[in-house]
Short mmCIF file of C-alpha atoms in Angstrom, two decimals:
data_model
loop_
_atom_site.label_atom_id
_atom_site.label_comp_id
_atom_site.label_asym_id
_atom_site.label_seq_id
_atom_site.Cartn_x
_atom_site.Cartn_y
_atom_site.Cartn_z
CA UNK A 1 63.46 36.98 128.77
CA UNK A 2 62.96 40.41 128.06
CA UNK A 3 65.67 43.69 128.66
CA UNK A 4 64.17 46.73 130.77
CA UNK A 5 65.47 49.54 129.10
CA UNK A 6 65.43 52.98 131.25
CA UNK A 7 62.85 55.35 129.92
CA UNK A 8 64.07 57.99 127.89
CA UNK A 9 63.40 61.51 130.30
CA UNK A 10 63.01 64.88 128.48
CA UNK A 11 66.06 66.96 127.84
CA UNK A 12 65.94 70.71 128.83
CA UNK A 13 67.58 73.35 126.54
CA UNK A 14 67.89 76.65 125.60
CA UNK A 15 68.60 78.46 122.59
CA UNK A 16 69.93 75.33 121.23
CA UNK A 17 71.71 74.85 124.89
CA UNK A 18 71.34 71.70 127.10
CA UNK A 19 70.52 72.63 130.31
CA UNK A 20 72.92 69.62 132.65
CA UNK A 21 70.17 68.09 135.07
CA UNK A 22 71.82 68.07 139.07
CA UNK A 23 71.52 65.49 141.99
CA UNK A 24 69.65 66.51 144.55
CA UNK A 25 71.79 68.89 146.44
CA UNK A 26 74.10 70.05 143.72
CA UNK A 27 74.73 73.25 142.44
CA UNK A 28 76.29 74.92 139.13
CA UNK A 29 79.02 77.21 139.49
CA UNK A 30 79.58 79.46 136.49
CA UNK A 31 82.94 81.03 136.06
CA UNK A 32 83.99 83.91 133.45
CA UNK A 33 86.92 83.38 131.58
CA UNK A 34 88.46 87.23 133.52
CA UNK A 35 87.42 85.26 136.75
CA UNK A 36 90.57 82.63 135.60
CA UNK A 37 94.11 84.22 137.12
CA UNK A 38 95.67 82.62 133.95
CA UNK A 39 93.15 83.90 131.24
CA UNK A 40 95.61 87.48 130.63
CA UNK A 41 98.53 85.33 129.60
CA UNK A 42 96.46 83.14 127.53
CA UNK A 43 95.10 86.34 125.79
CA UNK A 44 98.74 87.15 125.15
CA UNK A 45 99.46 84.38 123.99
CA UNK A 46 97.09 83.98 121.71
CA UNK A 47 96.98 87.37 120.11
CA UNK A 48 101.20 87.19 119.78
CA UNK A 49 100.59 83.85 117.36
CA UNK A 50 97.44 86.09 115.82
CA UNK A 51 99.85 88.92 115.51
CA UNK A 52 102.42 86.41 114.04
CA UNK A 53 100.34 84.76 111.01
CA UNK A 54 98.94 88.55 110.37
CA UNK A 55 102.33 89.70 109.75
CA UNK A 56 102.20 92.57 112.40
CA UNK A 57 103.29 93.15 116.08
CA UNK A 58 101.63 92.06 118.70
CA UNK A 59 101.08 95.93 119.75
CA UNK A 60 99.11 97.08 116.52
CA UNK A 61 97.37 93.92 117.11
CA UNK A 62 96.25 93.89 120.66
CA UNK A 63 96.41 98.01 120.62
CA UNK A 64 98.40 97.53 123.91
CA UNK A 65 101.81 99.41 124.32
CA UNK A 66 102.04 99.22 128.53
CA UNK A 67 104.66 95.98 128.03
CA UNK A 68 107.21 97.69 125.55
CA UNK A 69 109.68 100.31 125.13
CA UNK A 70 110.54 102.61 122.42
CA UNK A 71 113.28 100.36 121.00
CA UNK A 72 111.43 97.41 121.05
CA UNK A 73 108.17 99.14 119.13
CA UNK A 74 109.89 100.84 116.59
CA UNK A 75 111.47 97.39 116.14
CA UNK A 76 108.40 96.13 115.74
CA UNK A 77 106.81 98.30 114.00
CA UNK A 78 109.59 98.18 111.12
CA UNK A 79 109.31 94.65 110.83
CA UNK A 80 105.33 95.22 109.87
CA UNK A 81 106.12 97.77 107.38
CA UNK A 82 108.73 95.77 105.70
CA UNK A 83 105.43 93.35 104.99
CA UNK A 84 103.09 96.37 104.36
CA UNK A 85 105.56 97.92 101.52
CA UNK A 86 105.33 94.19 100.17
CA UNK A 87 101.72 94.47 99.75
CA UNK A 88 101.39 97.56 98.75
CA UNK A 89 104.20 96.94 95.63
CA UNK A 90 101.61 93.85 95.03
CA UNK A 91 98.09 96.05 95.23
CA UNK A 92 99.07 99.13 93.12
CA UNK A 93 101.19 97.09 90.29
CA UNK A 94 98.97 94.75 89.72
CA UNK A 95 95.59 96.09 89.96
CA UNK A 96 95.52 99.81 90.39
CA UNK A 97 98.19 100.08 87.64
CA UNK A 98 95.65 97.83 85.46
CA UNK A 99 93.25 99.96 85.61
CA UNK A 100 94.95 103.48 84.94
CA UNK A 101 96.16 102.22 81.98
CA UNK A 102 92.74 100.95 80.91
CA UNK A 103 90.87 104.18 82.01
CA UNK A 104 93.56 106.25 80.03
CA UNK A 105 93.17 104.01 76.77
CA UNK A 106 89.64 104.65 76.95
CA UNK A 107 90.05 108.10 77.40
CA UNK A 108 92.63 108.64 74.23
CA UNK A 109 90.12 106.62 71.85
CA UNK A 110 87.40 108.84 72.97
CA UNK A 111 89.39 111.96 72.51
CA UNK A 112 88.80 113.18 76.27
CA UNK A 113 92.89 113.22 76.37
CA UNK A 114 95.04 114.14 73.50
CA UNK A 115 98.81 112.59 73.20
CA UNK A 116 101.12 115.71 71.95
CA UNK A 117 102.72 115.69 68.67
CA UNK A 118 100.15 113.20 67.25
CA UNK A 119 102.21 109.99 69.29
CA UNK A 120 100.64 106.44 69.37
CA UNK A 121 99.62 105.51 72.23
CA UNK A 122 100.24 101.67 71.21
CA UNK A 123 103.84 102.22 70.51
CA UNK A 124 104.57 102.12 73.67
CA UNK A 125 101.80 101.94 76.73
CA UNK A 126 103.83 101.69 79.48
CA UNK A 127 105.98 104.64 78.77
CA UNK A 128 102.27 106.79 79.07
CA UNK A 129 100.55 104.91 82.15
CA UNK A 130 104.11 104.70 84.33
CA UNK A 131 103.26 106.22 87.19
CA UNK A 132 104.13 105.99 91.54
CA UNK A 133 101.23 105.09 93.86
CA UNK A 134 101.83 107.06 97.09
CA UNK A 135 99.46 105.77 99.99
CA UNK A 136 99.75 106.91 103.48
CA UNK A 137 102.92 107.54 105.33
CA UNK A 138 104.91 105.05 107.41
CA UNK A 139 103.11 106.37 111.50
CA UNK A 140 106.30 107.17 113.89
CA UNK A 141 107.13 107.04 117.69
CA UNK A 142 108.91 109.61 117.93
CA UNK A 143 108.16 112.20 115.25
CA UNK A 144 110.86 114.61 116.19
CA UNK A 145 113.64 111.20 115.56
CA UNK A 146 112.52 110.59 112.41
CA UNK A 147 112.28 114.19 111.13
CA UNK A 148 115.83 114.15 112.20
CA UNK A 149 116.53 110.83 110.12
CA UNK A 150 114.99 111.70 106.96
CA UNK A 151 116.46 115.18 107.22
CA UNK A 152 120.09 113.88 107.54
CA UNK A 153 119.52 111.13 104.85
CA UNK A 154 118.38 113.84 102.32
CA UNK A 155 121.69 116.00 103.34
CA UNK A 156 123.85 113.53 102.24
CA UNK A 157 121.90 112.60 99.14
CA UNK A 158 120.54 109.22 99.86
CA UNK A 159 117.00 110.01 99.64
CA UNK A 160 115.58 112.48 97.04
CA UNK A 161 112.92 115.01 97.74
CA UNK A 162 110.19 112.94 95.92
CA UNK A 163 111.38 110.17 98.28
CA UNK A 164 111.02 111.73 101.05
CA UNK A 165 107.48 113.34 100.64
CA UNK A 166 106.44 109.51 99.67
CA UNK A 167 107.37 108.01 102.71
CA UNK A 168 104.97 110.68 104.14
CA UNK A 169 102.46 110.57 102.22
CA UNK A 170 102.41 113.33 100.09
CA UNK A 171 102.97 114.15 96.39
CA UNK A 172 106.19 116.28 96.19
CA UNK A 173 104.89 118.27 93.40
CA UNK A 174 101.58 119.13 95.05
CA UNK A 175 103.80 119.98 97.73
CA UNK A 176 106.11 122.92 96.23
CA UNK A 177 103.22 124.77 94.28
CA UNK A 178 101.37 124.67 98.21
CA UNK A 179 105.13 126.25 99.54
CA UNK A 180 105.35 128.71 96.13
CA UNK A 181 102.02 129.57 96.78
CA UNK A 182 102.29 130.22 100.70
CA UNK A 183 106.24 132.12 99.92
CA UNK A 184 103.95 134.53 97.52
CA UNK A 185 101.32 134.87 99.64
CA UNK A 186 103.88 135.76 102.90
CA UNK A 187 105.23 137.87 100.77
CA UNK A 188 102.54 139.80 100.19
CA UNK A 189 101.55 140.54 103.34
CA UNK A 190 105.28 141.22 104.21
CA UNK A 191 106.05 138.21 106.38
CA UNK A 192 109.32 135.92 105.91
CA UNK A 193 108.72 132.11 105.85
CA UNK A 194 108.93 130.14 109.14
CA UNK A 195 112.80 128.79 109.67
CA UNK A 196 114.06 125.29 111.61
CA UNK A 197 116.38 127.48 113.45
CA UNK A 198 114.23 130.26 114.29
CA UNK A 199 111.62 127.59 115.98
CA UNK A 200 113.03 127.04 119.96
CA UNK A 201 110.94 123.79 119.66
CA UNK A 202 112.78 122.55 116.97
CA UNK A 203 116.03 124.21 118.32
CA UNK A 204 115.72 122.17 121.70
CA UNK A 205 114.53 119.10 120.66
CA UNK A 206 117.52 118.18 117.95
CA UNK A 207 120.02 119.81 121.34
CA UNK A 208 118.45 116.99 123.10
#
C-alpha cells in the first residue's frame, strides 16, 4: 500500500518575500502601522524605554516638546546632563588627557617647547599636562532664568568666573582679552561699554 503525498506547488516571492496564495474570492488587506489608532502610544512608549536605557529624556529623544511644560523639561533635561557631565569627566580624563600629555612630551624632547628655568619635565608630569577640558555649554529653556541663576550664584561667591564661562562654553581667559580688547577699542572711538541696567530688555525681563 502506497501513501499519496500532495504535490509540492511553486512558492511565489519577492525580494526574498513570500507572496500568501488566496482562496478563490479572497482578498489581502494591507494596513500601515499610522492606519492603527493605537500605533502613537506605542511610539511613546517605546521611545520613553529608548529614552530610558540612553540616559536622556524622552523629549531630546523623540525631539517632541507639545506634551510638557517648562518645569517638567528643565527637569528633564537636568537629569540628562547629570549623565552627560559623567561622560564627559570619563572622555577628557582618560583619553584626551592621555594624549596632551603625550603630544607635550614629544614636543619637550624635540625642543619645539622649552620648560623655564631648565625644569624636568619627568619630575613631575602631571603638574605640566594638568589642564580643564571645556566642551559646549549646558542648552537652556529659558535663557533669561538662567542668566539670572548664574548671575546670583557668582554674587554670592559660589561659582567663580572660570566656572561660570565653563558651564557656557567658553574659556574665561579668551574671554577678558576679547572684553579688554572691545573696552580699548570703545574707547577709542569714544563709546562707553553696554550696561545690564541701561538695556530695557534686560531691565524688564529680571522685573518680570
Amino acid at each position: 500500500m502506497q501513501l499519496c503525498q500532495p504535490k509540492k506547488t511553486s512558492e511565489s516571492s519577492y525580494n526574498g518575500a513570500r507572496i500568501p496564495h488566496l482562496f478563490p474570492n479572497e482578498k489581502l488587506e494591507l494596513k500601515t502601522a499610522k492606519s492603527n489608532p493605537y500605533f502613537e502610544n506605542f511610539e511613546d512608549t517605546l521611545l520613553r524605554h529608548i529614552a530610558a536605557s540612553l540616559n536622556i529624556s524622552f523629549e531630546q529623544l523623540s525631539r517632541d516638546f507639545s506634551k510638557t511644560n517648562y518645569s517638567s523639561a528643565r527637569a528633564s533635561m537636568l537629569e540628562s546632563w547629570k549623565f552627560f557631565l559623567s561622560v564627559r569627566h570619563i572622555i577628557p580624563a582618560r583619553f584626551c588627557q592621555q594624549i596632551y600629555a603625550l603630544w607635550l612630551e614629544e614636543m619637550i624632547n624635540k625642543g619645539v617647547i622649552e620648560l623655564p628655568g631648565n625644569a624636568n619635565f619627568y619630575q613631575n608630569p602631571s603638574a605640566w599636562t594638568r589642564c580643564y577640558w571645556i566642551a559646549q555649554g549646558q542648552t537652556h529653556i529659558d535663557g533669561v532664568k538662567e542668566v539670572e541663576r548664574l548671575e546670583r550664584l557668582y554674587a554670592l561667591g559660589a561659582i567663580t568666573f572660570e566656572e561660570l564661562c565653563m558651564m557656557l562654553g567658553k574659556d574665561y581667559q579668551e574671554v577678558l582679552e576679547q572684553r579688554q580688547r572691545e573696552a580699548q577699542e570703545l574707547k577709542a572711538y569714544g563709546l562707553s561699554p553696554p550696561s545690564p541696567n541701561s538695556n530695557p530688555a534686560v531691565n524688564k525681563a529680571t522685573a518680570e
